[in-house]
Amino acid sequence: MFRLSKILILLTLFLLFFNTSCNDEDRVPYVPVNLQLFLNSADYQDLKISGNWKYISGGSRGIIVFCVYPGEYMAFDRNCTYDPYNDSARIYVDETNMFAVCEHCGSKFNLYDGTVVSGDAPYSLVQYSTQVDNDVLYINNSY
């Protein structure tokens, strides 16, 4: 009896995991990211000010780097999580409201954590790891 209950529990856990995992086609394509931004260079000086942001190359459709406050940065892929293989599913920053917005579906995302604020996007933006060391901002997708 004990063995049967163990098997049922394992089977239940497997089915729960299987049903909640998403189809890879629904996700933003994985692209290796390993970047360094030199914050003292003229190109990135503005990123030392809270609330400022910049588009950079990399990731699936580009990356938004957002300064939460000097020394703390968020980096998000510009590919929307709704219909991510559509060429127009690109995120831009709405400077008026300070949201990241998809030009295809209109979904809005929070720039402080990438979560969906409104719209059809099923997932938060893909977030990259950030670290600052000696005025160099490292961005990568190692977690």
mmCIF file of N, CA and C in Angstrom:
data_model
loop_
_atom_site.group_PDB
_atom_site.id
_atom_site.type_symbol
_atom_site.label_atom_id
_atom_site.label_comp_id
_atom_site.label_asym_id
_atom_site.label_seq_id
_atom_site.Cartn_x
_atom_site.Cartn_y
_atom_site.Cartn_z
ATOM 1 N N MET A 1 0.822 -1.200 0.000
ATOM 2 C CA MET A 1 0.000 0.000 0.000
ATOM 3 C C MET A 1 0.869 1.270 0.000
ATOM 4 N N PHE A 2 1.926 1.261 0.852
ATOM 5 C CA PHE A 2 2.812 2.413 0.939
ATOM 6 C C PHE A 2 3.497 2.685 -0.396
ATOM 7 N N ARG A 3 3.915 1.622 -1.077
ATOM 8 C CA ARG A 3 4.604 1.763 -2.349
ATOM 9 C C ARG A 3 3.672 2.335 -3.413
ATOM 10 N N LEU A 4 2.432 1.891 -3.423
ATOM 11 C CA LEU A 4 1.449 2.383 -4.387
ATOM 12 C C LEU A 4 1.204 3.881 -4.177
ATOM 13 N N SER A 5 1.106 4.322 -2.921
ATOM 14 C CA SER A 5 0.880 5.744 -2.662
ATOM 15 C C SER A 5 2.088 6.580 -3.094
ATOM 16 N N LYS A 6 3.290 6.037 -2.919
ATOM 17 C CA LYS A 6 4.490 6.731 -3.377
ATOM 18 C C LYS A 6 4.476 6.912 -4.891
ATOM 19 N N ILE A 7 4.102 5.875 -5.593
ATOM 20 C CA ILE A 7 4.025 5.921 -7.057
ATOM 21 C C ILE A 7 2.981 6.933 -7.494
ATOM 22 N N LEU A 8 1.832 6.947 -6.831
ATOM 23 C CA LEU A 8 0.777 7.904 -7.177
ATOM 24 C C LEU A 8 1.232 9.344 -6.937
ATOM 25 N N ILE A 9 1.953 9.568 -5.858
ATOM 26 C CA ILE A 9 2.454 10.918 -5.579
ATOM 27 C C ILE A 9 3.442 11.347 -6.653
ATOM 28 N N LEU A 10 4.368 10.473 -7.011
ATOM 29 C CA LEU A 10 5.344 10.798 -8.057
ATOM 30 C C LEU A 10 4.664 11.041 -9.399
ATOM 31 N N LEU A 11 3.680 10.216 -9.720
ATOM 32 C CA LEU A 11 2.939 10.385 -10.975
ATOM 33 C C LEU A 11 2.197 11.719 -10.980
ATOM 34 N N THR A 12 1.580 12.070 -9.854
ATOM 35 C CA THR A 12 0.867 13.345 -9.749
ATOM 36 C C THR A 12 1.821 14.523 -9.935
ATOM 37 N N LEU A 13 2.991 14.470 -9.270
ATOM 38 C CA LEU A 13 3.967 15.544 -9.418
ATOM 39 C C LEU A 13 4.447 15.672 -10.859
ATOM 40 N N PHE A 14 4.685 14.546 -11.508
ATOM 41 C CA PHE A 14 5.116 14.552 -12.901
ATOM 42 C C PHE A 14 4.054 15.199 -13.790
ATOM 43 N N LEU A 15 2.789 14.818 -13.593
ATOM 44 C CA LEU A 15 1.708 15.383 -14.409
ATOM 45 C C LEU A 15 1.536 16.875 -14.156
ATOM 46 N N LEU A 16 1.667 17.292 -12.906
ATOM 47 C CA LEU A 16 1.578 18.727 -12.608
ATOM 48 C C LEU A 16 2.682 19.496 -13.309
ATOM 49 N N PHE A 17 3.901 19.004 -13.251
ATOM 50 C CA PHE A 17 5.019 19.653 -13.922
ATOM 51 C C PHE A 17 4.800 19.669 -15.427
ATOM 52 N N PHE A 18 4.385 18.569 -15.991
ATOM 53 C CA PHE A 18 4.179 18.462 -17.428
ATOM 54 C C PHE A 18 3.105 19.432 -17.905
ATOM 55 N N ASN A 19 2.027 19.560 -17.160
ATOM 56 C CA ASN A 19 0.925 20.436 -17.558
ATOM 57 C C ASN A 19 1.249 21.911 -17.383
ATOM 58 N N THR A 20 2.124 22.257 -16.442
ATOM 59 C CA THR A 20 2.424 23.675 -16.223
ATOM 60 C C THR A 20 3.610 24.159 -17.041
ATOM 61 N N SER A 21 4.398 23.244 -17.592
ATOM 62 C CA SER A 21 5.514 23.699 -18.416
ATOM 63 C C SER A 21 4.978 24.207 -19.736
ATOM 64 N N CYS A 22 5.591 25.223 -20.279
ATOM 65 C CA CYS A 22 5.079 25.827 -21.501
ATOM 66 C C CYS A 22 5.803 25.263 -22.714
ATOM 67 N N ASN A 23 5.185 25.435 -23.821
ATOM 68 C CA ASN A 23 5.747 25.021 -25.096
ATOM 69 C C ASN A 23 6.885 25.973 -25.444
ATOM 70 N N ASP A 24 8.023 25.451 -25.890
ATOM 71 C CA ASP A 24 9.168 26.297 -26.232
ATOM 72 C C ASP A 24 8.840 27.325 -27.303
ATOM 73 N N GLU A 25 7.855 27.025 -28.151
ATOM 74 C CA GLU A 25 7.488 27.968 -29.207
ATOM 75 C C GLU A 25 6.813 29.211 -28.643
ATOM 76 N N ASP A 26 6.325 29.142 -27.398
ATOM 77 C CA ASP A 26 5.663 30.275 -26.771
ATOM 78 C C ASP A 26 6.645 31.207 -26.080
ATOM 79 N N ARG A 27 7.903 30.838 -26.021
ATOM 80 C CA ARG A 27 8.888 31.599 -25.271
ATOM 81 C C ARG A 27 9.798 32.406 -26.188
ATOM 82 N N VAL A 28 10.391 33.428 -25.612
ATOM 83 C CA VAL A 28 11.363 34.244 -26.327
ATOM 84 C C VAL A 28 12.585 33.370 -26.610
ATOM 85 N N PRO A 29 13.116 33.425 -27.832
ATOM 86 C CA PRO A 29 14.286 32.608 -28.154
ATOM 87 C C PRO A 29 15.474 32.926 -27.248
ATOM 88 N N TYR A 30 16.178 31.888 -26.837
ATOM 89 C CA TYR A 30 17.372 32.063 -26.013
ATOM 90 C C TYR A 30 18.528 32.522 -26.896
ATOM 91 N N VAL A 31 19.185 33.586 -26.490
ATOM 92 C CA VAL A 31 20.379 34.085 -27.168
ATOM 93 C C VAL A 31 21.417 34.343 -26.076
ATOM 94 N N PRO A 32 22.618 33.781 -26.198
ATOM 95 C CA PRO A 32 23.642 34.050 -25.179
ATOM 96 C C PRO A 32 23.974 35.540 -25.105
ATOM 97 N N VAL A 33 24.056 36.055 -23.888
ATOM 98 C CA VAL A 33 24.386 37.467 -23.663
ATOM 99 C C VAL A 33 25.524 37.537 -22.662
ATOM 100 N N ASN A 34 26.565 38.257 -23.034
ATOM 101 C CA ASN A 34 27.717 38.476 -22.155
ATOM 102 C C ASN A 34 28.336 39.812 -22.565
ATOM 103 N N LEU A 35 27.849 40.899 -21.975
ATOM 104 C CA LEU A 35 28.227 42.250 -22.395
ATOM 105 C C LEU A 35 28.885 43.029 -21.263
ATOM 106 N N GLN A 36 29.683 44.018 -21.653
ATOM 107 C CA GLN A 36 30.287 44.952 -20.703
ATOM 108 C C GLN A 36 30.021 46.370 -21.203
ATOM 109 N N LEU A 37 29.456 47.199 -20.329
ATOM 110 C CA LEU A 37 29.264 48.617 -20.655
ATOM 111 C C LEU A 37 30.166 49.428 -19.735
ATOM 112 N N PHE A 38 30.991 50.272 -20.317
ATOM 113 C CA PHE A 38 31.888 51.116 -19.541
ATOM 114 C C PHE A 38 31.138 52.408 -19.217
ATOM 115 N N LEU A 39 30.653 52.504 -17.983
ATOM 116 C CA LEU A 39 29.762 53.595 -17.582
ATOM 117 C C LEU A 39 30.422 54.967 -17.604
ATOM 118 N N ASN A 40 31.733 55.038 -17.633
ATOM 119 C CA ASN A 40 32.427 56.330 -17.723
ATOM 120 C C ASN A 40 32.571 56.820 -19.159
ATOM 121 N N SER A 41 32.260 55.967 -20.129
ATOM 122 C CA SER A 41 32.364 56.408 -21.524
ATOM 123 C C SER A 41 31.199 57.336 -21.860
ATOM 124 N N ALA A 42 31.396 58.182 -22.850
ATOM 125 C CA ALA A 42 30.371 59.156 -23.244
ATOM 126 C C ALA A 42 29.059 58.478 -23.640
ATOM 127 N N ASP A 43 29.135 57.296 -24.226
ATOM 128 C CA ASP A 43 27.926 56.585 -24.665
ATOM 129 C C ASP A 43 27.017 56.188 -23.511
ATOM 130 N N TYR A 44 27.569 55.972 -22.334
ATOM 131 C CA TYR A 44 26.780 55.421 -21.224
ATOM 132 C C TYR A 44 26.739 56.296 -19.979
ATOM 133 N N GLN A 45 27.269 57.532 -20.046
ATOM 134 C CA GLN A 45 27.254 58.451 -18.902
ATOM 135 C C GLN A 45 25.852 58.652 -18.333
ATOM 136 N N ASP A 46 24.851 58.772 -19.210
ATOM 137 C CA ASP A 46 23.476 59.024 -18.761
ATOM 138 C C ASP A 46 22.914 57.882 -17.929
ATOM 139 N N LEU A 47 23.481 56.691 -18.058
ATOM 140 C CA LEU A 47 22.993 55.548 -17.279
ATOM 141 C C LEU A 47 23.377 55.634 -15.804
ATOM 142 N N LYS A 48 24.117 56.646 -15.430
ATOM 143 C CA LYS A 48 24.472 56.826 -14.021
ATOM 144 C C LYS A 48 23.401 57.609 -13.257
ATOM 145 N N ILE A 49 22.314 57.982 -13.953
ATOM 146 C CA ILE A 49 21.245 58.783 -13.348
ATOM 147 C C ILE A 49 19.991 57.927 -13.224
ATOM 148 N N SER A 50 19.415 57.894 -12.021
ATOM 149 C CA SER A 50 18.199 57.111 -11.767
ATOM 150 C C SER A 50 17.095 57.444 -12.767
ATOM 151 N N GLY A 51 16.438 56.410 -13.273
ATOM 152 C CA GLY A 51 15.326 56.591 -14.200
ATOM 153 C C GLY A 51 15.739 56.653 -15.658
ATOM 154 N N ASN A 52 17.028 56.805 -15.930
ATOM 155 C CA ASN A 52 17.484 56.830 -17.319
ATOM 156 C C ASN A 52 17.602 55.415 -17.860
ATOM 157 N N TRP A 53 17.529 55.300 -19.166
ATOM 158 C CA TRP A 53 17.584 54.001 -19.827
ATOM 159 C C TRP A 53 18.271 54.149 -21.171
ATOM 160 N N LYS A 54 18.648 53.040 -21.744
ATOM 161 C CA LYS A 54 19.310 53.054 -23.048
ATOM 162 C C LYS A 54 19.045 51.727 -23.740
ATOM 163 N N TYR A 55 18.857 51.793 -25.065
ATOM 164 C CA TYR A 55 18.777 50.584 -25.880
ATOM 165 C C TYR A 55 20.204 50.190 -26.264
ATOM 166 N N ILE A 56 20.506 48.903 -26.159
ATOM 167 C CA ILE A 56 21.789 48.404 -26.637
ATOM 168 C C ILE A 56 21.549 47.154 -27.480
ATOM 169 N N SER A 57 22.535 46.807 -28.269
ATOM 170 C CA SER A 57 22.457 45.588 -29.081
ATOM 171 C C SER A 57 22.650 44.375 -28.187
ATOM 172 N N GLY A 58 22.068 43.262 -28.627
ATOM 173 C CA GLY A 58 22.221 42.012 -27.902
ATOM 174 C C GLY A 58 20.878 41.358 -27.664
ATOM 175 N N GLY A 59 20.909 40.162 -27.147
ATOM 176 C CA GLY A 59 19.674 39.438 -26.864
ATOM 177 C C GLY A 59 18.943 39.061 -28.125
ATOM 178 N N SER A 60 17.651 38.833 -27.993
ATOM 179 C CA SER A 60 16.828 38.408 -29.114
ATOM 180 C C SER A 60 16.466 39.568 -30.049
ATOM 181 N N ARG A 61 16.019 40.694 -29.480
ATOM 182 C CA ARG A 61 15.631 41.867 -30.279
ATOM 183 C C ARG A 61 16.264 43.159 -29.770
ATOM 184 N N GLY A 62 17.339 43.016 -29.011
ATOM 185 C CA GLY A 62 17.965 44.174 -28.388
ATOM 186 C C GLY A 62 17.695 44.130 -26.893
ATOM 187 N N ILE A 63 18.322 45.049 -26.168
ATOM 188 C CA ILE A 63 18.217 45.067 -24.714
ATOM 189 C C ILE A 63 17.918 46.490 -24.255
ATOM 190 N N ILE A 64 17.061 46.594 -23.232
ATOM 191 C CA ILE A 64 16.825 47.862 -22.545
ATOM 192 C C ILE A 64 17.612 47.793 -21.242
ATOM 193 N N VAL A 65 18.501 48.766 -21.026
ATOM 194 C CA VAL A 65 19.218 48.876 -19.753
ATOM 195 C C VAL A 65 18.585 50.049 -19.015
ATOM 196 N N PHE A 66 18.137 49.801 -17.797
ATOM 197 C CA PHE A 66 17.420 50.794 -16.999
ATOM 198 C C PHE A 66 18.153 51.003 -15.681
ATOM 199 N N CYS A 67 18.421 52.271 -15.335
ATOM 200 C CA CYS A 67 19.089 52.602 -14.073
ATOM 201 C C CYS A 67 18.034 52.801 -12.986
ATOM 202 N N VAL A 68 17.968 51.861 -12.046
ATOM 203 C CA VAL A 68 17.058 51.989 -10.913
ATOM 204 C C VAL A 68 17.572 53.111 -10.023
ATOM 205 N N TYR A 69 18.821 53.025 -9.659
ATOM 206 C CA TYR A 69 19.585 54.108 -9.034
ATOM 207 C C TYR A 69 21.052 53.802 -9.286
ATOM 208 N N PRO A 70 21.945 54.781 -9.188
ATOM 209 C CA PRO A 70 23.346 54.526 -9.526
ATOM 210 C C PRO A 70 23.879 53.280 -8.809
ATOM 211 N N GLY A 71 24.386 52.365 -9.606
ATOM 212 C CA GLY A 71 24.905 51.119 -9.065
ATOM 213 C C GLY A 71 23.932 49.959 -9.159
ATOM 214 N N GLU A 72 22.645 50.239 -9.418
ATOM 215 C CA GLU A 72 21.656 49.157 -9.581
ATOM 216 C C GLU A 72 20.969 49.303 -10.934
ATOM 217 N N TYR A 73 21.069 48.264 -11.739
ATOM 218 C CA TYR A 73 20.560 48.301 -13.105
ATOM 219 C C TYR A 73 19.688 47.090 -13.391
ATOM 220 N N MET A 74 18.735 47.299 -14.270
ATOM 221 C CA MET A 74 17.900 46.222 -14.790
ATOM 222 C C MET A 74 18.187 46.145 -16.283
ATOM 223 N N ALA A 75 18.180 44.936 -16.821
ATOM 224 C CA ALA A 75 18.391 44.746 -18.259
ATOM 225 C C ALA A 75 17.363 43.733 -18.751
ATOM 226 N N PHE A 76 16.594 44.134 -19.766
ATOM 227 C CA PHE A 76 15.519 43.297 -20.293
ATOM 228 C C PHE A 76 15.655 43.138 -21.802
ATOM 229 N N ASP A 77 15.302 41.958 -22.287
ATOM 230 C CA ASP A 77 15.247 41.737 -23.730
ATOM 231 C C ASP A 77 14.087 42.551 -24.285
ATOM 232 N N ARG A 78 14.253 43.086 -25.484
ATOM 233 C CA ARG A 78 13.215 43.899 -26.115
ATOM 234 C C ARG A 78 12.202 43.047 -26.877
ATOM 235 N N ASN A 79 12.223 41.746 -26.705
ATOM 236 C CA ASN A 79 11.267 40.862 -27.361
ATOM 237 C C ASN A 79 10.072 40.659 -26.440
ATOM 238 N N CYS A 80 8.874 40.954 -26.928
ATOM 239 C CA CYS A 80 7.663 40.760 -26.148
ATOM 240 C C CYS A 80 7.401 39.267 -25.956
ATOM 241 N N THR A 81 6.813 38.927 -24.826
ATOM 242 C CA THR A 81 6.510 37.523 -24.547
ATOM 243 C C THR A 81 5.189 37.075 -25.168
ATOM 244 N N TYR A 82 4.447 37.997 -25.750
ATOM 245 C CA TYR A 82 3.241 37.640 -26.493
ATOM 246 C C TYR A 82 3.636 37.551 -27.967
ATOM 247 N N ASP A 83 3.427 36.413 -28.571
ATOM 248 C CA ASP A 83 3.757 36.199 -29.984
ATOM 249 C C ASP A 83 5.222 36.572 -30.258
ATOM 250 N N PRO A 84 6.164 35.966 -29.520
ATOM 251 C CA PRO A 84 7.561 36.395 -29.575
ATOM 252 C C PRO A 84 8.260 36.185 -30.914
ATOM 253 N N TYR A 85 7.681 35.378 -31.804
ATOM 254 C CA TYR A 85 8.326 35.153 -33.103
ATOM 255 C C TYR A 85 7.810 36.105 -34.183
ATOM 256 N N ASN A 86 6.898 36.993 -33.816
ATOM 257 C CA ASN A 86 6.415 38.016 -34.731
ATOM 258 C C ASN A 86 7.467 39.128 -34.779
ATOM 259 N N ASP A 87 7.883 39.509 -35.981
ATOM 260 C CA ASP A 87 8.950 40.502 -36.132
ATOM 261 C C ASP A 87 8.629 41.850 -35.492
ATOM 262 N N SER A 88 7.349 42.175 -35.325
ATOM 263 C CA SER A 88 7.012 43.471 -34.736
ATOM 264 C C SER A 88 6.786 43.393 -33.228
ATOM 265 N N ALA A 89 7.067 42.256 -32.607
ATOM 266 C CA ALA A 89 6.900 42.092 -31.154
ATOM 267 C C ALA A 89 8.119 42.661 -30.430
ATOM 268 N N ARG A 90 8.371 43.935 -30.654
ATOM 269 C CA ARG A 90 9.553 44.603 -30.079
ATOM 270 C C ARG A 90 9.095 45.621 -29.026
ATOM 271 N N ILE A 91 9.840 45.658 -27.940
ATOM 272 C CA ILE A 91 9.537 46.544 -26.814
ATOM 273 C C ILE A 91 10.235 47.890 -26.991
ATOM 274 N N TYR A 92 9.534 48.952 -26.630
ATOM 275 C CA TYR A 92 10.143 50.283 -26.578
ATOM 276 C C TYR A 92 9.779 50.915 -25.234
ATOM 277 N N VAL A 93 10.492 51.940 -24.847
ATOM 278 C CA VAL A 93 10.206 52.623 -23.592
ATOM 279 C C VAL A 93 9.297 53.805 -23.875
ATOM 280 N N ASP A 94 8.145 53.816 -23.203
ATOM 281 C CA ASP A 94 7.218 54.946 -23.271
ATOM 282 C C ASP A 94 7.695 55.953 -22.221
ATOM 283 N N GLU A 95 8.367 56.999 -22.670
ATOM 284 C CA GLU A 95 8.976 57.965 -21.754
ATOM 285 C C GLU A 95 7.944 58.740 -20.937
ATOM 286 N N THR A 96 6.741 58.905 -21.462
ATOM 287 C CA THR A 96 5.701 59.641 -20.756
ATOM 288 C C THR A 96 5.284 58.914 -19.484
ATOM 289 N N ASN A 97 5.076 57.603 -19.590
ATOM 290 C CA ASN A 97 4.588 56.820 -18.454
ATOM 291 C C ASN A 97 5.650 55.923 -17.834
ATOM 292 N N MET A 98 6.842 55.864 -18.438
ATOM 293 C CA MET A 98 7.953 55.039 -17.969
ATOM 294 C C MET A 98 7.579 53.555 -17.849
ATOM 295 N N PHE A 99 6.952 53.057 -18.907
ATOM 296 C CA PHE A 99 6.688 51.632 -19.047
ATOM 297 C C PHE A 99 7.422 51.135 -20.278
ATOM 298 N N ALA A 100 7.686 49.844 -20.313
ATOM 299 C CA ALA A 100 8.155 49.193 -21.534
ATOM 300 C C ALA A 100 6.891 48.703 -22.234
ATOM 301 N N VAL A 101 6.747 49.030 -23.520
ATOM 302 C CA VAL A 101 5.513 48.735 -24.246
ATOM 303 C C VAL A 101 5.827 47.984 -25.531
ATOM 304 N N CYS A 102 4.983 46.995 -25.858
ATOM 305 C CA CYS A 102 5.144 46.246 -27.104
ATOM 306 C C CYS A 102 4.447 46.997 -28.230
ATOM 307 N N GLU A 103 5.155 47.243 -29.316
ATOM 308 C CA GLU A 103 4.551 47.955 -30.440
ATOM 309 C C GLU A 103 3.597 47.070 -31.228
ATOM 310 N N HIS A 104 3.610 45.744 -30.984
ATOM 311 C CA HIS A 104 2.731 44.807 -31.698
ATOM 312 C C HIS A 104 1.396 44.624 -30.971
ATOM 313 N N CYS A 105 1.442 44.238 -29.695
ATOM 314 C CA CYS A 105 0.208 43.904 -28.969
ATOM 315 C C CYS A 105 -0.205 44.965 -27.958
ATOM 316 N N GLY A 106 0.667 45.916 -27.660
ATOM 317 C CA GLY A 106 0.348 46.974 -26.702
ATOM 318 C C GLY A 106 0.536 46.591 -25.247
ATOM 319 N N SER A 107 1.063 45.395 -24.974
ATOM 320 C CA SER A 107 1.305 44.999 -23.581
ATOM 321 C C SER A 107 2.281 45.975 -22.935
ATOM 322 N N LYS A 108 2.057 46.247 -21.650
ATOM 323 C CA LYS A 108 2.935 47.146 -20.888
ATOM 324 C C LYS A 108 3.643 46.346 -19.805
ATOM 325 N N PHE A 109 4.908 46.706 -19.590
ATOM 326 C CA PHE A 109 5.744 46.027 -18.608
ATOM 327 C C PHE A 109 6.375 47.051 -17.677
ATOM 328 N N ASN A 110 6.559 46.664 -16.425
ATOM 329 C CA ASN A 110 7.209 47.498 -15.427
ATOM 330 C C ASN A 110 8.715 47.504 -15.680
ATOM 331 N N LEU A 111 9.327 48.673 -15.718
ATOM 332 C CA LEU A 111 10.772 48.771 -15.950
ATOM 333 C C LEU A 111 11.605 48.395 -14.724
ATOM 334 N N TYR A 112 10.979 48.325 -13.558
ATOM 335 C CA TYR A 112 11.724 47.992 -12.348
ATOM 336 C C TYR A 112 11.887 46.490 -12.142
ATOM 337 N N ASP A 113 10.989 45.689 -12.749
ATOM 338 C CA ASP A 113 11.118 44.242 -12.582
ATOM 339 C C ASP A 113 10.684 43.432 -13.806
ATOM 340 N N GLY A 114 10.182 44.102 -14.858
ATOM 341 C CA GLY A 114 9.822 43.418 -16.094
ATOM 342 C C GLY A 114 8.474 42.733 -16.076
ATOM 343 N N THR A 115 7.719 42.873 -14.990
ATOM 344 C CA THR A 115 6.425 42.197 -14.903
ATOM 345 C C THR A 115 5.396 42.857 -15.824
ATOM 346 N N VAL A 116 4.408 42.062 -16.217
ATOM 347 C CA VAL A 116 3.327 42.552 -17.083
ATOM 348 C C VAL A 116 2.415 43.450 -16.255
ATOM 349 N N VAL A 117 2.164 44.666 -16.760
ATOM 350 C CA VAL A 117 1.261 45.607 -16.112
ATOM 351 C C VAL A 117 -0.122 45.494 -16.741
ATOM 352 N N SER A 118 -0.145 45.359 -18.065
ATOM 353 C CA SER A 118 -1.415 45.195 -18.776
ATOM 354 C C SER A 118 -1.145 44.590 -20.148
ATOM 355 N N GLY A 119 -2.196 44.062 -20.766
ATOM 356 C CA GLY A 119 -2.075 43.510 -22.107
ATOM 357 C C GLY A 119 -2.097 41.997 -22.125
ATOM 358 N N ASP A 120 -1.841 41.447 -23.311
ATOM 359 C CA ASP A 120 -1.955 40.011 -23.545
ATOM 360 C C ASP A 120 -0.687 39.217 -23.271
ATOM 361 N N ALA A 121 0.409 39.858 -22.962
ATOM 362 C CA ALA A 121 1.667 39.137 -22.718
ATOM 363 C C ALA A 121 1.484 38.182 -21.534
ATOM 364 N N PRO A 122 1.826 36.899 -21.722
ATOM 365 C CA PRO A 122 1.626 35.923 -20.643
ATOM 366 C C PRO A 122 2.746 35.875 -19.608
ATOM 367 N N TYR A 123 3.909 36.431 -19.933
ATOM 368 C CA TYR A 123 5.069 36.335 -19.061
ATOM 369 C C TYR A 123 5.759 37.686 -18.936
ATOM 370 N N SER A 124 6.541 37.826 -17.888
ATOM 371 C CA SER A 124 7.399 38.998 -17.715
ATOM 372 C C SER A 124 8.438 39.029 -18.827
ATOM 373 N N LEU A 125 9.059 40.189 -19.005
ATOM 374 C CA LEU A 125 10.152 40.302 -19.967
ATOM 375 C C LEU A 125 11.316 39.417 -19.535
ATOM 376 N N VAL A 126 12.076 38.936 -20.505
ATOM 377 C CA VAL A 126 13.284 38.183 -20.191
ATOM 378 C C VAL A 126 14.270 39.163 -19.559
ATOM 379 N N GLN A 127 14.712 38.817 -18.361
ATOM 380 C CA GLN A 127 15.623 39.685 -17.624
ATOM 381 C C GLN A 127 17.024 39.096 -17.636
ATOM 382 N N TYR A 128 17.999 39.963 -17.840
ATOM 383 C CA TYR A 128 19.393 39.558 -17.810
ATOM 384 C C TYR A 128 20.010 39.954 -16.475
ATOM 385 N N SER A 129 20.989 39.208 -16.061
ATOM 386 C CA SER A 129 21.706 39.478 -14.828
ATOM 387 C C SER A 129 22.595 40.710 -15.027
ATOM 388 N N THR A 130 22.663 41.565 -14.010
ATOM 389 C CA THR A 130 23.528 42.746 -14.080
ATOM 390 C C THR A 130 24.401 42.816 -12.836
ATOM 391 N N GLN A 131 25.602 43.340 -13.029
ATOM 392 C CA GLN A 131 26.523 43.534 -11.919
ATOM 393 C C GLN A 131 27.446 44.693 -12.280
ATOM 394 N N VAL A 132 27.719 45.566 -11.310
ATOM 395 C CA VAL A 132 28.623 46.693 -11.528
ATOM 396 C C VAL A 132 29.901 46.459 -10.734
ATOM 397 N N ASP A 133 31.018 46.665 -11.416
ATOM 398 C CA ASP A 133 32.328 46.551 -10.769
ATOM 399 C C ASP A 133 33.256 47.592 -11.394
ATOM 400 N N ASN A 134 33.721 48.545 -10.579
ATOM 401 C CA ASN A 134 34.632 49.590 -11.062
ATOM 402 C C ASN A 134 34.108 50.313 -12.296
ATOM 403 N N ASP A 135 32.871 50.783 -12.238
ATOM 404 C CA ASP A 135 32.223 51.512 -13.332
ATOM 405 C C ASP A 135 32.101 50.714 -14.627
ATOM 406 N N VAL A 136 32.100 49.397 -14.524
ATOM 407 C CA VAL A 136 31.798 48.538 -15.660
ATOM 408 C C VAL A 136 30.522 47.779 -15.315
ATOM 409 N N LEU A 137 29.533 47.887 -16.182
ATOM 410 C CA LEU A 137 28.271 47.176 -16.012
ATOM 411 C C LEU A 137 28.348 45.889 -16.817
ATOM 412 N N TYR A 138 28.252 44.763 -16.134
ATOM 413 C CA TYR A 138 28.261 43.454 -16.782
ATOM 414 C C TYR A 138 26.824 42.982 -16.935
ATOM 415 N N ILE A 139 26.471 42.561 -18.140
ATOM 416 C CA ILE A 139 25.127 42.060 -18.440
ATOM 417 C C ILE A 139 25.278 40.680 -19.052
ATOM 418 N N ASN A 140 24.602 39.708 -18.477
ATOM 419 C CA ASN A 140 24.666 38.354 -19.046
ATOM 420 C C ASN A 140 23.423 37.568 -18.665
ATOM 421 N N ASN A 141 23.279 36.408 -19.255
ATOM 422 C CA ASN A 141 22.128 35.593 -18.917
ATOM 423 C C ASN A 141 22.520 34.347 -18.133
ATOM 424 N N SER A 142 23.468 34.526 -17.230
ATOM 425 C CA SER A 142 23.731 33.465 -16.253
ATOM 426 C C SER A 142 22.985 33.845 -14.986
ATOM 427 N N TYR A 143 22.322 32.894 -14.409
ATOM 428 C CA TYR A 143 21.478 33.199 -13.240
ATOM 429 C C TYR A 143 22.073 32.665 -11.987
#
